[in-house]
Coordinates of C-alpha atoms in Angstrom, one line a residue:
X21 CA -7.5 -18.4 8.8
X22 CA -7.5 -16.0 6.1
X23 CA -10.4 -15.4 4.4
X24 CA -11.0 -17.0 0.8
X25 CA -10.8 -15.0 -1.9
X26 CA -14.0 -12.7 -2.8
X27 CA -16.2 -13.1 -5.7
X28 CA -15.1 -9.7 -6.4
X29 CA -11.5 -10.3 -6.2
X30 CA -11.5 -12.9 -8.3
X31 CA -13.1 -11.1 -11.0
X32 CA -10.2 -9.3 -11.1
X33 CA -8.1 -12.5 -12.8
X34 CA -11.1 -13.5 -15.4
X35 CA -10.2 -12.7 -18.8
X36 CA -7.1 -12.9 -18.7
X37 CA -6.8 -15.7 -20.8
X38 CA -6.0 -15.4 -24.7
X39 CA -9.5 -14.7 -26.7
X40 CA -11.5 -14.2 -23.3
X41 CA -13.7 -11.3 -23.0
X42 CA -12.6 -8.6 -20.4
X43 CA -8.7 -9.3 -21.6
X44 CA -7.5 -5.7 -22.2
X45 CA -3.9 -6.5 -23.2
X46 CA -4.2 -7.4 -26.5
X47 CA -3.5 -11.1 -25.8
X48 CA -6.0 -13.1 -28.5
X49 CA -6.5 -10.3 -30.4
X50 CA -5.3 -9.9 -34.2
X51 CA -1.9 -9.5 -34.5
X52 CA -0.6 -6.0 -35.8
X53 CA 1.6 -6.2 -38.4
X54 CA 4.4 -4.9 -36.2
X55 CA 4.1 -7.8 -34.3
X56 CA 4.0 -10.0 -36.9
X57 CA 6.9 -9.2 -38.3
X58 CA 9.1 -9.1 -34.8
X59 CA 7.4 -13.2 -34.5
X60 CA 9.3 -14.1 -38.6
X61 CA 12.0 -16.2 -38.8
X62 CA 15.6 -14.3 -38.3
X63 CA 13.5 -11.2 -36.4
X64 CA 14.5 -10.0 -32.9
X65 CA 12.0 -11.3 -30.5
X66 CA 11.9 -8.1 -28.2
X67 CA 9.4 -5.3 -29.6
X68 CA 7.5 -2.9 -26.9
X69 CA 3.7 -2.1 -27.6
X70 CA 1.2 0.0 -25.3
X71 CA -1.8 -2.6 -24.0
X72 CA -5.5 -1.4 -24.3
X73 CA -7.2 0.5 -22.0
X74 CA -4.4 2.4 -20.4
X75 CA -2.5 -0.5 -19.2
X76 CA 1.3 -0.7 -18.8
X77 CA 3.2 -0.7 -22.2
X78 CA 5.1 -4.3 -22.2
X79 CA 9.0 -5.4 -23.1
X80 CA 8.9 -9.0 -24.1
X81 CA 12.4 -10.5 -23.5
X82 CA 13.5 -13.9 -24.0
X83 CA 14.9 -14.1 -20.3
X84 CA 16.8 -16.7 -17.6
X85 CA 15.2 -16.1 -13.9
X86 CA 18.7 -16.5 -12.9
X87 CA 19.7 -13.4 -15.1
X88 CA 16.4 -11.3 -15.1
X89 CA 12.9 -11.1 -13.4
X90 CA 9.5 -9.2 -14.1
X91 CA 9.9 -5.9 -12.8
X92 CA 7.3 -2.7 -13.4
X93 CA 9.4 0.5 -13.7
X94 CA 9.1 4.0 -14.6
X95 CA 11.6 5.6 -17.1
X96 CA 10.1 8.9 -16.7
X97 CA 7.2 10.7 -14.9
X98 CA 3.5 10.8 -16.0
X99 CA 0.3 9.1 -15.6
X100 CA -0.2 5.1 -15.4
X101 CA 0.8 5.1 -18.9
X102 CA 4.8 5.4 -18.2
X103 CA 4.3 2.4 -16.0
X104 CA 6.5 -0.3 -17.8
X105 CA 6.5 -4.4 -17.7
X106 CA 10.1 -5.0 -18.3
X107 CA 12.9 -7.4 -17.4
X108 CA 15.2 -6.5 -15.0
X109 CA 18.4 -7.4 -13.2
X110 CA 17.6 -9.7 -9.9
X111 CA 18.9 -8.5 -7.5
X112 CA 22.0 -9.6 -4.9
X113 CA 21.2 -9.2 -1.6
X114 CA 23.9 -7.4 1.0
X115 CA 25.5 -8.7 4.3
X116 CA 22.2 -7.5 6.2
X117 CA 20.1 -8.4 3.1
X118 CA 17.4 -10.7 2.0
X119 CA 16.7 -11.8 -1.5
X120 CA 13.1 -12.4 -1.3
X121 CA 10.8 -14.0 -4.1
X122 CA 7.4 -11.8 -3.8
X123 CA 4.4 -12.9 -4.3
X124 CA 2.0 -9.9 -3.7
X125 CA 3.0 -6.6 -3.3
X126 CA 0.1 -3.8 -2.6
X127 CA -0.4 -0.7 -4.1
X128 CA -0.1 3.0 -2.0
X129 CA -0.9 6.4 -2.4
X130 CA 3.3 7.1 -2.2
X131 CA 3.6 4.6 -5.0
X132 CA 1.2 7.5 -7.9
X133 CA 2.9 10.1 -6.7
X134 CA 6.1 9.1 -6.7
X135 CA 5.3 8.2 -10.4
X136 CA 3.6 11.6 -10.6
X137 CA 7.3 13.3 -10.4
X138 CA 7.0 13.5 -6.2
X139 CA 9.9 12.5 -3.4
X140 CA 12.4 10.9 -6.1
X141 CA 14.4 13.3 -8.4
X142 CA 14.7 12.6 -12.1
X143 CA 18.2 11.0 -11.8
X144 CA 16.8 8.1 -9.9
X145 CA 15.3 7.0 -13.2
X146 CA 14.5 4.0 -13.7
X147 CA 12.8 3.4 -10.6
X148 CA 10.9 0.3 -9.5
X149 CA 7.8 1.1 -7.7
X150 CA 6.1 -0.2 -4.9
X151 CA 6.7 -0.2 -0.9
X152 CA 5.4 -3.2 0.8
X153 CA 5.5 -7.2 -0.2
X154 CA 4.5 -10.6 1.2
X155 CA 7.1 -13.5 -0.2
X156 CA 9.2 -16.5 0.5
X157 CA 13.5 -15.8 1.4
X158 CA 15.2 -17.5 -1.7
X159 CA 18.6 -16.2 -0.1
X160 CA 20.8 -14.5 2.7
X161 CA 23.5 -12.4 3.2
X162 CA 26.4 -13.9 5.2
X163 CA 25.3 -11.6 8.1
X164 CA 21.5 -12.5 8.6
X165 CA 20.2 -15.0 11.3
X166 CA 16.9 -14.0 11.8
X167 CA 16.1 -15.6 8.8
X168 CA 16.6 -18.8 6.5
X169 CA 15.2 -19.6 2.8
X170 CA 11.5 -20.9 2.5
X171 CA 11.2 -18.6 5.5
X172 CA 7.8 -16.7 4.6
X173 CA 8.2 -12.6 5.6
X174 CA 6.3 -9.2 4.6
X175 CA 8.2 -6.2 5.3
X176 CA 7.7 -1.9 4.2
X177 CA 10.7 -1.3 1.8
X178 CA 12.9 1.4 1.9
X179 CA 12.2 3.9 -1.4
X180 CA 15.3 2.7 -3.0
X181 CA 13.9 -0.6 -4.3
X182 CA 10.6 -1.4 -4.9
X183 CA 7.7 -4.9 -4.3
X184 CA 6.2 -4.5 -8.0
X185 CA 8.6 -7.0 -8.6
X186 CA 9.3 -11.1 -8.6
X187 CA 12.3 -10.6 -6.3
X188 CA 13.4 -7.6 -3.9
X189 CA 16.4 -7.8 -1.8
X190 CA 15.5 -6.1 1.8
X191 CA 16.9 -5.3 4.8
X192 CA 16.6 -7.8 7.1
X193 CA 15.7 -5.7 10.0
X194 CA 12.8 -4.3 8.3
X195 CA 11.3 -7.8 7.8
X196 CA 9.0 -9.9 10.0
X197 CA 7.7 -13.7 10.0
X198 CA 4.3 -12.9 7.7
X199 CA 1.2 -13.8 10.1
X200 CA -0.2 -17.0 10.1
X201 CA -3.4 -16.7 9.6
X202 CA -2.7 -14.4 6.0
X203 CA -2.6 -15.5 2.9
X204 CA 0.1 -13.4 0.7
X205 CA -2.1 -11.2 -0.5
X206 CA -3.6 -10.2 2.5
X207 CA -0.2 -10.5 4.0
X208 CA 0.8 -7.4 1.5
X209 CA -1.8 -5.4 2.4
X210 CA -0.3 -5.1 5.9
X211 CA 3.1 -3.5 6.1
X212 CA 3.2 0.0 4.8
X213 CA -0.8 0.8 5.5
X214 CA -0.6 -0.8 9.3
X215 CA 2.9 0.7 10.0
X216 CA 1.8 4.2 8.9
X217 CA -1.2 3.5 11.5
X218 CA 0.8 2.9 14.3
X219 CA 3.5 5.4 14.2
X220 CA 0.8 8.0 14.2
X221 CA -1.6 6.5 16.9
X222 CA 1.4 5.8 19.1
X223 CA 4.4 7.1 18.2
X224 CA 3.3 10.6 17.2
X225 CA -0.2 10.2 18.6
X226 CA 0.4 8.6 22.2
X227 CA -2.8 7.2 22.7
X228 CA -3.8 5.4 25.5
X229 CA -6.8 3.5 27.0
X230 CA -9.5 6.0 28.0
X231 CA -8.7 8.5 25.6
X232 CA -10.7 10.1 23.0
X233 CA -9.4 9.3 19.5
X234 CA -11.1 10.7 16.2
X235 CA -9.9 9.2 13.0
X236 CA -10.5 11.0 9.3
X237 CA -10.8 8.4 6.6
X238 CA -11.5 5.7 8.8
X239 CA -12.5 3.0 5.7
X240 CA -9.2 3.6 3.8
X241 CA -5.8 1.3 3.7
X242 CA -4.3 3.2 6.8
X243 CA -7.6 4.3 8.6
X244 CA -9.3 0.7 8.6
X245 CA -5.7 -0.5 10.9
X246 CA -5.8 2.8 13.0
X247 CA -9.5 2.2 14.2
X248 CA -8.5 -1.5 15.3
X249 CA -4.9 0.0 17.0
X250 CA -7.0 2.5 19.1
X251 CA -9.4 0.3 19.9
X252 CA -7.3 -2.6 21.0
X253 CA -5.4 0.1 23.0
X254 CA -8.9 1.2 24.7
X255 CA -9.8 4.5 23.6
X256 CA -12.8 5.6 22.8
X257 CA -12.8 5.8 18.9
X258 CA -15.0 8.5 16.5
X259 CA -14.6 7.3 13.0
X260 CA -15.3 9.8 9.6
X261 CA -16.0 8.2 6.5
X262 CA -18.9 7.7 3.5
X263 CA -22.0 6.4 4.4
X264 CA -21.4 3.4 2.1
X265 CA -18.8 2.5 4.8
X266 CA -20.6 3.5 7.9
X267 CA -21.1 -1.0 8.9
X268 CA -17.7 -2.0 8.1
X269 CA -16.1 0.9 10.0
X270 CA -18.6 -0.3 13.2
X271 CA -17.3 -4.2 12.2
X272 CA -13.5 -2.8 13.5
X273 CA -14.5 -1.5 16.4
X274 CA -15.2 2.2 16.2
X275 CA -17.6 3.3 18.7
X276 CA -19.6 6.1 16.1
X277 CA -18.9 6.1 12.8
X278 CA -20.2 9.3 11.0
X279 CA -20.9 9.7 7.5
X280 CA -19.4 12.8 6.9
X281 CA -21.2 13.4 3.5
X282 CA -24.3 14.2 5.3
X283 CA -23.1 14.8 9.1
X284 CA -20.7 17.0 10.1
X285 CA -18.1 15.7 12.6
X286 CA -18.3 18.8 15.1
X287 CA -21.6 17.9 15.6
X288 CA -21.3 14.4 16.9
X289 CA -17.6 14.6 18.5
X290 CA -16.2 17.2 21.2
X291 CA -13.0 17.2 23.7
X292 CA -11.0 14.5 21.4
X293 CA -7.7 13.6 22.8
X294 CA -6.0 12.3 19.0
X295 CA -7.5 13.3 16.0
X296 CA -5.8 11.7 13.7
X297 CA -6.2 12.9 9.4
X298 CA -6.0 11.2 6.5
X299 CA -7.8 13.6 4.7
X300 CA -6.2 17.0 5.1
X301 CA -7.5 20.3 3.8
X302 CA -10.7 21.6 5.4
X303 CA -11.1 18.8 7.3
X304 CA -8.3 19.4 9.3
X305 CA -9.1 22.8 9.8
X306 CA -12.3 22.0 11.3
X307 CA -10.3 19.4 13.5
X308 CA -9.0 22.0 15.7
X309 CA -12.7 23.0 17.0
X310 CA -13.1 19.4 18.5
X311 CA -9.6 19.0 20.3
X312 CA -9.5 19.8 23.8
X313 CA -6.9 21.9 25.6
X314 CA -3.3 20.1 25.3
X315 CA -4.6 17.3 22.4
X316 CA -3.0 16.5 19.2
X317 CA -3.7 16.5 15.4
X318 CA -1.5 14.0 13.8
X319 CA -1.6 14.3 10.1
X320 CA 0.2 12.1 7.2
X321 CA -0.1 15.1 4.1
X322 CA -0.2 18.2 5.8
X323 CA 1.8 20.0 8.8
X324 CA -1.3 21.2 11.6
X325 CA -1.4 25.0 11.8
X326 CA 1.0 26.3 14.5
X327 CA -0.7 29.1 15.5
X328 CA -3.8 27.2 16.2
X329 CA -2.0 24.6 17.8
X330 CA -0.3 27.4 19.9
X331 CA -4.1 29.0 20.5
X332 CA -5.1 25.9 22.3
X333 CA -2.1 24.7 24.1
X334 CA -2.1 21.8 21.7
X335 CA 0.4 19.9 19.3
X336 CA 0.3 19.0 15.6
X337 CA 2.5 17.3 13.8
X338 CA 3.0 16.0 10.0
X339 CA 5.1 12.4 9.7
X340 CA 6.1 9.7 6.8
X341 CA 5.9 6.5 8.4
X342 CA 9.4 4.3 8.3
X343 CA 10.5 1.0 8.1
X344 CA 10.4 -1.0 11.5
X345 CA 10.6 -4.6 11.6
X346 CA 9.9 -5.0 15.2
X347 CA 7.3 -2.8 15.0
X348 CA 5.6 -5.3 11.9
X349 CA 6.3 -8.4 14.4
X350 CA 4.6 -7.2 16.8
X351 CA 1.2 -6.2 14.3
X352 CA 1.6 -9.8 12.7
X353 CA 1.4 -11.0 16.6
X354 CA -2.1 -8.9 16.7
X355 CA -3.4 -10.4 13.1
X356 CA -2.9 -14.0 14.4
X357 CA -4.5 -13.4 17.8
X358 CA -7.3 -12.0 15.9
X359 CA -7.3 -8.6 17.1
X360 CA -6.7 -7.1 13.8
X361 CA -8.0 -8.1 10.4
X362 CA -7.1 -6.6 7.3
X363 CA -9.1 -5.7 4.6
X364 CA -8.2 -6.2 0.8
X365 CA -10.6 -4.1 -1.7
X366 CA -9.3 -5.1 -5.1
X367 CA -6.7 -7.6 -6.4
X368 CA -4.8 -7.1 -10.4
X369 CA -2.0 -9.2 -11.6
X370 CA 1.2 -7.9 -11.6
X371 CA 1.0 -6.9 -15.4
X372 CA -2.2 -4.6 -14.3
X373 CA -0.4 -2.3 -12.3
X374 CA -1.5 0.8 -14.4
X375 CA -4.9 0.0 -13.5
X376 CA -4.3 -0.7 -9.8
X377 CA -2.8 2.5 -9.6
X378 CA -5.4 4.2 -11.3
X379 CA -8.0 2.3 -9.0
X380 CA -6.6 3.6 -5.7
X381 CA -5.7 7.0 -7.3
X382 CA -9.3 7.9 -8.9
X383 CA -11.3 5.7 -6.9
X384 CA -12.8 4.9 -3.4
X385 CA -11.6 2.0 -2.5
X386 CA -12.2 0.1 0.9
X387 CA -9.0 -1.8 2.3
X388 CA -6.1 -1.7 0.1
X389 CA -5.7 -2.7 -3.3
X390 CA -2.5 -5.4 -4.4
X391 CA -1.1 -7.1 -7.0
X392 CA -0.6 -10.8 -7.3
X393 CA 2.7 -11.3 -8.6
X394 CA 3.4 -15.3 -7.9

């Protein structure tokens, strides 16, 4: 089963409450007189105000779920401030579409800097964020058998409509049965993170058993799935990461883990098969000194150096993982089995997104960090 919710992700819900300590949204505080006069008789009740502490700005609306949901959008490009709680149209699912009611969605690197003015162009604007979700089918297009309503599913959206949201309509093909043993919110912490792993241990990567993997930022969202994938697929698997870390790296199955604030990786690791970065930079130019003839670097942020790659009859190659239903099926069938578990760091409310965001994006976090939306 999946495991209860932590002490530590719980505190992430108290104060929320009106008039409880830790409630940063203004809720139960003294009214401004801006929004005392939007709450007098014969006043619109829609007015916009910034919350405390950096959290999304809020649109109230009087609202039908069968005309609007919850959505968090961006109108224009910035920090976690332009993040906006708003109502927005639900959405009407295609032939080959699901209308799915979410109820966690997890928070990605992709997700800040998309809102940071990367990948989408201006025009796009407004743009719901967020690229993976764990929810229940409320409806299907004519053309979908795979699924029914009440059916539950998690699925990696494409990065034309976005999880920090109470209903997304996705492709069918992109969605899997969500694994038994998860909860939703560990359920969201799966499908972007864990597909991102195995496209680039496998696809791009090729590892097989026997072989030498070495995996930079091994604690992280997509790190903590790729040591469990190359371990379950028998390599032998070095793991870089802070020394904080250096247990619960061991705990998935890497066979070192080097704290690489105090170690360096060239002098614990040699002849690697896969070295696979999450880290970039100098770290991936000191990569090339442990590969062996013919290996590969395999990197999600930058492309590998072709002349070095050239130097030492190797491949390197840069990738953005892609939506792959089948793919997600077959990691749900590992999560059940108990091969794989997944690690969730932090848990905010839908309404919090600014300061997820700003969690993953300033912080170290272990696992992934996701919002509860239902």
């Amino acid at each position: 089963m999946a495991p209860p919710e932590s002490r530590s992700n719980r505190s992430s819900f108290e104060g929320l409450m009106p008039g409880r300590s830790g409630d940063n949204d203004g809720i139960g505080s003294p009214l401004t007189p801006t929004a005392l006069a939007a709450l007098r008789p014969g006043a619109r009740n829609q007015f916009s105000c910034r919350q405390l502490g950096g959290q999304i700005r809020r649109r109230e609306h009087r609202r039908d779920r069968s005309t609007g949901m919850q959505s968090v959008r961006i109108h224009a490009f910035g920090g976690p401030q332009v993040l906006t709680l708003e109502t927005a149209p639900t959405p009407e699912p295609q032939p080959e579409e699901i209308l799915v009611r979410i109820h966690a969605a997890s928070i990605n690197p992709v997700d800040y800097k998309i809102r940071n003015g990367g990948y989408v162009e201006k025009d796009r604007l407004p743009l719901t964020l967020g690229r993976d979700f764990s929810g229940v089918v409320e409806r299907c297009g004519p053309n979908v058998e795979a699924f029914k309503p009440g059916d539950a599913v998690y699925a990696m959206l494409t990065p034309d409509r976005g999880g920090y949201a109470e209903f997304v309509a996705a492709k069918a093909q992109d969605c899997a049965a969500k694994p038994e043993r998860l909860d939703h919110l560990h359920a969201a912490a799966v499908p972007l993170a864990a597909l991102t792993a195995w496209q680039g241990i496998f696809d791009h990567g090729g590892v097989s058993a026997g072989q030498r993997t070495l995996i930079h930022g091994a604690a992280g969202g997509v790190g903590h799935f790729a040591v469990q994938f190359a371990k379950a697929r028998g390599a032998t698997v070095f793991a870089t990461c802070s020394g904080r870390d250096i247990d619960f790296v061991q705990s998935l199955g890497a066979d070192e883990a080097i704290d690489y604030k105090n170690q360096r990786f060239e002098d614990a690791v040699r002849d690697v098969d896969l070295v696979y970065d999450l880290v970039a930079g100098e770290t991936q130019e000191r990569s090339w000194s442990v590969l062996k003839e013919g290996g590969t670097i395999v990197s999600t942020l930058q492309q590998p150096s072709k002349e070095k790659a050239a130097e030492r009859k190797a491949r390197g190659t840069h990738y953005m993982a892609k939506p792959d239903g089948a793919q997600l099926a077959e990691i749900g069938r590992l999560i059940d089995e108990g091969t794989v578990r997944v690690e969730v760091g932090k848990v905010f409310p839908l309404r919090q997104a600014a300061d997820a965001e700003r969690a993953l994006e300033e912080g170290h976090v272990r696992g992934k960090v996701v919002l509860k939306v239902a």
